[in-house]
Amino acid sequence: MSDIKKVKISEVTPFAGYPFEIIDDDRMHELVEKLFTDGFKTVIEVHKLKDGQYEIIDGHRRFFALNQIGYAEISVRILELDEDEAVLAFVDSNLSKDLTISMQAKLYSMRYDAMRRIAQRTKKRPMKKGKRQALDYALADVVGKSRGDLHRYFRMAHVIPEIMDLVDIKAVAITTAVEISFLNETVQKWIYEYMKENGACMDYQIKAVREYLEDHKEIYRIDLIRILNENAPRDLSNRFQRIILTKPTLRKYFPPFYTKTQMENVIFRLLAEWHKENVEDD
């Protein structure tokens, strides 16, 4: 059952734990222009919280755009959902988007936790291993992943943000990130610093670090570097051909509203100018 009504825009709030960054870029400007004249027709999906606020299920960008315009009211379709059912609906409404690895990991974990709470509430007793496996397969079917892939995504919650940025731009493989996820935060930061100087690590390099820790209570930075170097790929001829520019690094040089395409255009234009001045004249 659902009901459409107009509510004050101040009574609407983003979904708790919303994992996406809404950027005031060209696409948002286009949406604002489109909604400027017919925004009153826009309907977003919400559910009602216990405190009377309406939490958004689907329509965050439209809500942001209408807020920018200054609308006092917004039309909402109220879905009769409890807290966990709302999580399922929110995740499902976002699965079709172009998602980074970190976003997928966040959404899958949110949905899995909600499914588990619903199952426990239904059974009213601790969940057995077989039931947990059934939940795994149920979620895998919804998101279109294998059960093994799902658990690799779940491990991403234990990876520091700096390395997750590298995973998102595919500079570090998921298999490597999974191995890293079992190491403590300090060691992960050392690995990140190592990768900034030497390029992305392979999963077998990190496995070697974990094997060392099976026989030692802790690892010092000098030992970590030695192990990574000893297990580095033998052919290092092209180790410096991949240059990693992380999102935080790029954001220091560009306005916050710049899109990925705009940043790429600036970078390539500057490279072309440098090439013309330093290479073509040689």
Short mmCIF file of C-alpha atoms in Angstrom, two decimals:
data_model
loop_
_atom_site.label_atom_id
_atom_site.label_comp_id
_atom_site.label_asym_id
_atom_site.label_seq_id
_atom_site.Cartn_x
_atom_site.Cartn_y
_atom_site.Cartn_z
CA MET A 1 0.00 0.00 0.00
CA SER A 2 1.22 3.51 -0.74
CA ASP A 3 -0.20 7.00 -0.51
CA ILE A 4 0.80 10.22 -2.31
CA LYS A 5 0.61 13.52 -0.45
CA LYS A 6 2.35 16.87 -0.23
CA VAL A 7 4.58 17.46 2.80
CA LYS A 8 6.91 20.23 3.89
CA ILE A 9 10.36 19.68 2.40
CA SER A 10 11.79 20.28 5.88
CA GLU A 11 10.00 17.12 7.01
CA VAL A 12 11.92 14.97 4.52
CA THR A 13 15.33 13.55 5.36
CA PRO A 14 17.90 11.48 3.38
CA PHE A 15 18.12 7.77 4.06
CA ALA A 16 20.30 6.96 7.07
CA GLY A 17 23.72 5.79 5.90
CA TYR A 18 23.18 7.10 2.35
CA PRO A 19 26.49 6.02 0.74
CA PHE A 20 26.48 8.26 -2.34
CA GLU A 21 28.01 11.68 -2.82
CA ILE A 22 25.60 14.12 -4.42
CA ILE A 23 27.73 16.52 -6.45
CA ASP A 24 26.57 19.93 -7.62
CA ASP A 25 27.85 19.27 -11.15
CA ASP A 26 26.57 19.82 -14.70
CA ARG A 27 24.14 16.91 -14.43
CA MET A 28 22.70 18.38 -11.25
CA HIS A 29 22.40 21.81 -12.91
CA GLU A 30 20.47 20.18 -15.77
CA LEU A 31 18.16 18.48 -13.27
CA VAL A 32 17.59 21.77 -11.42
CA GLU A 33 16.66 23.49 -14.70
CA LYS A 34 14.29 20.66 -15.62
CA LEU A 35 12.56 20.73 -12.23
CA PHE A 36 12.40 24.51 -12.05
CA THR A 37 9.20 24.56 -14.13
CA ASP A 38 7.67 21.15 -13.48
CA GLY A 39 9.10 20.26 -10.09
CA PHE A 40 5.62 20.23 -8.58
CA LYS A 41 5.00 17.04 -10.59
CA THR A 42 7.96 15.27 -9.00
CA VAL A 43 7.15 12.44 -6.62
CA ILE A 44 9.77 10.74 -4.44
CA GLU A 45 9.32 7.56 -2.42
CA VAL A 46 9.60 7.75 1.36
CA HIS A 47 8.60 5.93 4.50
CA LYS A 48 7.56 7.49 7.79
CA LEU A 49 9.91 7.36 10.77
CA LYS A 50 8.82 7.10 14.39
CA ASP A 51 9.65 10.78 14.96
CA GLY A 52 7.27 11.83 12.19
CA GLN A 53 9.97 12.64 9.59
CA TYR A 54 9.82 11.09 6.12
CA GLU A 55 12.96 9.17 5.14
CA ILE A 56 13.77 9.01 1.42
CA ILE A 57 13.77 5.58 -0.21
CA ASP A 58 14.19 6.72 -3.81
CA GLY A 59 14.71 10.26 -5.16
CA HIS A 60 17.67 11.78 -3.31
CA ARG A 61 18.99 13.75 -6.31
CA ARG A 62 15.52 15.12 -7.11
CA PHE A 63 15.09 16.09 -3.46
CA PHE A 64 18.46 17.85 -3.51
CA ALA A 65 17.53 19.70 -6.71
CA LEU A 66 14.15 20.87 -5.38
CA ASN A 67 15.85 22.04 -2.20
CA GLN A 68 18.28 24.06 -4.33
CA ILE A 69 15.38 25.73 -6.12
CA GLY A 70 13.71 26.57 -2.83
CA TYR A 71 10.53 24.50 -2.95
CA ALA A 72 8.68 24.58 0.36
CA GLU A 73 6.70 21.40 -0.33
CA ILE A 74 7.29 18.16 -2.15
CA SER A 75 5.03 15.31 -3.28
CA VAL A 76 5.88 11.99 -1.67
CA ARG A 77 4.67 8.44 -2.12
CA ILE A 78 4.52 7.01 1.38
CA LEU A 79 5.45 3.33 1.54
CA GLU A 80 4.23 1.35 4.52
CA LEU A 81 7.56 -0.16 5.58
CA ASP A 82 9.28 -0.88 8.85
CA GLU A 83 12.95 0.04 9.32
CA ASP A 84 14.41 -3.16 7.85
CA GLU A 85 11.94 -3.34 4.98
CA ALA A 86 12.92 0.25 4.16
CA VAL A 87 16.58 -0.83 3.91
CA LEU A 88 15.64 -3.56 1.42
CA ALA A 89 13.64 -1.12 -0.69
CA PHE A 90 16.38 1.54 -0.56
CA VAL A 91 19.14 -0.86 -1.61
CA ASP A 92 17.06 -2.41 -4.40
CA SER A 93 16.24 1.04 -5.81
CA ASN A 94 19.97 1.79 -6.14
CA LEU A 95 21.34 -1.50 -7.50
CA SER A 96 20.87 -0.44 -11.12
CA LYS A 97 23.18 2.57 -10.75
CA ASP A 98 26.81 2.77 -11.85
CA LEU A 99 28.34 1.82 -8.51
CA THR A 100 31.92 1.80 -7.29
CA ILE A 101 33.22 -1.23 -5.38
CA SER A 102 32.93 0.64 -2.07
CA MET A 103 29.34 1.64 -2.81
CA GLN A 104 28.41 -1.93 -3.72
CA ALA A 105 30.06 -3.21 -0.55
CA LYS A 106 28.10 -0.73 1.57
CA LEU A 107 24.76 -1.52 -0.06
CA TYR A 108 25.25 -5.30 0.06
CA SER A 109 26.17 -5.14 3.75
CA MET A 110 23.15 -2.95 4.54
CA ARG A 111 20.80 -5.37 2.78
CA TYR A 112 22.35 -8.46 4.32
CA ASP A 113 22.11 -7.06 7.86
CA ALA A 114 18.46 -6.11 7.30
CA MET A 115 17.65 -9.57 5.88
CA ARG A 116 19.31 -11.20 8.88
CA ARG A 117 17.36 -9.07 11.37
CA ILE A 118 14.08 -9.89 9.60
CA ALA A 119 14.90 -13.61 9.64
CA GLN A 120 15.83 -13.54 13.33
CA ARG A 121 12.68 -11.62 14.18
CA THR A 122 10.61 -14.20 12.31
CA LYS A 123 12.27 -17.25 13.88
CA LYS A 124 12.81 -15.64 17.32
CA ARG A 125 15.89 -17.77 17.95
CA PRO A 126 19.62 -17.69 17.01
CA MET A 127 20.24 -18.28 13.32
CA LYS A 128 21.86 -21.60 12.45
CA LYS A 129 24.64 -21.99 9.89
CA GLY A 130 22.31 -23.41 7.25
CA LYS A 131 19.98 -20.43 7.55
CA ARG A 132 22.91 -18.01 7.22
CA GLN A 133 23.98 -19.78 4.03
CA ALA A 134 20.41 -19.52 2.72
CA LEU A 135 20.55 -15.75 3.34
CA ASP A 136 23.87 -15.59 1.49
CA TYR A 137 22.37 -17.27 -1.57
CA ALA A 138 19.21 -15.15 -1.36
CA LEU A 139 21.23 -11.92 -1.38
CA ALA A 140 23.53 -13.23 -4.11
CA ASP A 141 20.48 -13.86 -6.28
CA VAL A 142 19.13 -10.34 -5.70
CA VAL A 143 22.38 -8.51 -6.51
CA GLY A 144 23.60 -10.88 -9.23
CA LYS A 145 26.81 -11.99 -7.52
CA SER A 146 28.16 -15.34 -6.40
CA ARG A 147 28.20 -16.15 -2.68
CA GLY A 148 32.00 -16.00 -2.74
CA ASP A 149 31.96 -12.57 -4.39
CA LEU A 150 29.53 -11.31 -1.76
CA HIS A 151 31.86 -12.22 1.08
CA ARG A 152 34.74 -10.51 -0.71
CA TYR A 153 32.62 -7.35 -0.83
CA PHE A 154 31.79 -7.73 2.87
CA ARG A 155 35.52 -7.70 3.66
CA MET A 156 35.78 -4.21 2.12
CA ALA A 157 34.32 -2.80 5.33
CA HIS A 158 37.68 -3.61 6.99
CA VAL A 159 39.86 -1.79 4.41
CA ILE A 160 41.06 1.75 5.15
CA PRO A 161 39.54 4.52 2.96
CA GLU A 162 42.84 5.36 1.25
CA ILE A 163 43.17 1.85 -0.15
CA MET A 164 39.43 1.66 -0.96
CA ASP A 165 39.92 4.74 -3.17
CA LEU A 166 42.51 2.72 -5.13
CA VAL A 167 40.12 -0.24 -5.35
CA ASP A 168 37.38 2.03 -6.70
CA ILE A 169 39.60 3.28 -9.53
CA LYS A 170 40.73 -0.33 -10.17
CA ALA A 171 44.35 0.43 -9.28
CA VAL A 172 44.18 -2.29 -6.60
CA ALA A 173 42.42 -5.61 -7.24
CA ILE A 174 39.58 -6.77 -4.99
CA THR A 175 41.49 -9.97 -4.24
CA THR A 176 44.40 -7.89 -2.94
CA ALA A 177 42.05 -5.69 -0.90
CA VAL A 178 40.52 -8.81 0.68
CA GLU A 179 43.96 -9.95 1.84
CA ILE A 180 44.69 -6.45 3.17
CA SER A 181 41.38 -6.41 5.07
CA PHE A 182 42.70 -8.97 7.58
CA LEU A 183 45.56 -6.66 8.64
CA ASN A 184 45.26 -3.96 11.27
CA GLU A 185 44.88 -0.28 10.39
CA THR A 186 48.52 0.62 11.09
CA VAL A 187 49.86 -2.08 8.78
CA GLN A 188 47.33 -1.10 6.10
CA LYS A 189 48.58 2.49 6.23
CA TRP A 190 52.16 1.26 5.78
CA ILE A 191 51.04 -0.78 2.76
CA TYR A 192 49.31 2.26 1.31
CA GLU A 193 52.51 4.33 1.69
CA TYR A 194 54.47 1.50 0.07
CA MET A 195 52.06 1.38 -2.89
CA LYS A 196 52.33 5.14 -3.40
CA GLU A 197 56.07 4.69 -3.93
CA ASN A 198 56.15 1.32 -5.68
CA GLY A 199 52.80 0.77 -7.35
CA ALA A 200 49.95 -1.57 -6.42
CA CYS A 201 50.73 -4.75 -4.51
CA MET A 202 49.66 -8.19 -5.67
CA ASP A 203 47.56 -10.47 -3.48
CA TYR A 204 50.44 -12.93 -3.02
CA GLN A 205 52.59 -10.14 -1.55
CA ILE A 206 49.96 -9.49 1.12
CA LYS A 207 49.55 -13.24 1.72
CA ALA A 208 53.28 -13.37 2.49
CA VAL A 209 52.77 -10.62 5.10
CA ARG A 210 49.90 -12.58 6.67
CA GLU A 211 51.99 -15.75 6.73
CA TYR A 212 54.72 -13.83 8.57
CA LEU A 213 52.17 -12.74 11.17
CA GLU A 214 51.12 -16.34 11.77
CA ASP A 215 54.56 -16.88 13.34
CA HIS A 216 55.04 -13.40 14.85
CA LYS A 217 52.82 -11.40 17.18
CA GLU A 218 53.48 -8.19 15.30
CA ILE A 219 55.32 -6.81 12.30
CA TYR A 220 57.57 -3.77 12.04
CA ARG A 221 57.54 -1.47 9.05
CA ILE A 222 61.05 -2.47 7.94
CA ASP A 223 60.00 -6.14 7.93
CA LEU A 224 56.85 -5.31 5.98
CA ILE A 225 58.84 -3.53 3.27
CA ARG A 226 61.33 -6.40 3.10
CA ILE A 227 58.56 -8.99 2.67
CA LEU A 228 56.76 -6.94 0.02
CA ASN A 229 60.01 -6.41 -1.89
CA GLU A 230 61.03 -10.07 -1.65
CA ASN A 231 57.66 -11.14 -3.06
CA ALA A 232 57.31 -8.39 -5.67
CA PRO A 233 56.67 -9.39 -9.31
CA ARG A 234 59.95 -10.33 -10.99
CA ASP A 235 59.34 -8.29 -14.14
CA LEU A 236 59.45 -4.69 -12.95
CA SER A 237 60.10 -3.15 -16.36
CA ASN A 238 56.75 -1.36 -16.44
CA ARG A 239 56.19 -0.83 -12.72
CA PHE A 240 56.12 2.96 -13.10
CA GLN A 241 53.80 3.05 -16.13
CA ARG A 242 50.70 3.19 -13.93
CA ILE A 243 50.35 6.51 -12.18
CA ILE A 244 47.75 6.63 -9.42
CA LEU A 245 45.88 9.88 -8.86
CA THR A 246 43.50 9.34 -5.97
CA LYS A 247 40.27 11.26 -5.57
CA PRO A 248 41.45 13.22 -2.49
CA THR A 249 44.61 14.22 -4.37
CA LEU A 250 42.69 15.49 -7.40
CA ARG A 251 40.14 17.34 -5.30
CA LYS A 252 42.93 19.54 -3.89
CA TYR A 253 43.42 21.06 -7.34
CA PHE A 254 39.86 21.31 -8.66
CA PRO A 255 36.67 23.08 -7.53
CA PRO A 256 34.31 20.69 -5.67
CA PHE A 257 31.66 20.94 -8.41
CA TYR A 258 33.99 19.71 -11.20
CA THR A 259 32.91 16.43 -12.76
CA LYS A 260 35.27 13.58 -13.66
CA THR A 261 35.06 14.56 -17.34
CA GLN A 262 35.89 18.18 -16.59
CA MET A 263 38.94 17.17 -14.55
CA GLU A 264 40.13 14.80 -17.28
CA ASN A 265 39.78 17.55 -19.90
CA VAL A 266 41.93 19.93 -17.87
CA ILE A 267 44.60 17.28 -17.20
CA PHE A 268 44.87 16.22 -20.86
CA ARG A 269 44.92 19.84 -22.06
CA LEU A 270 47.81 20.62 -19.70
CA LEU A 271 49.63 17.44 -20.77
CA ALA A 272 49.21 18.42 -24.43
CA GLU A 273 50.68 21.85 -23.72
CA TRP A 274 53.60 20.30 -21.83
CA HIS A 275 54.21 17.82 -24.66
CA LYS A 276 54.22 20.63 -27.23
CA GLU A 277 56.74 22.69 -25.24
CA ASN A 278 59.03 19.87 -24.11
CA VAL A 279 58.81 17.07 -26.67
CA GLU A 280 57.73 18.33 -30.08
CA ASP A 281 60.54 20.92 -30.23
CA ASP A 282 63.25 18.29 -29.56
#
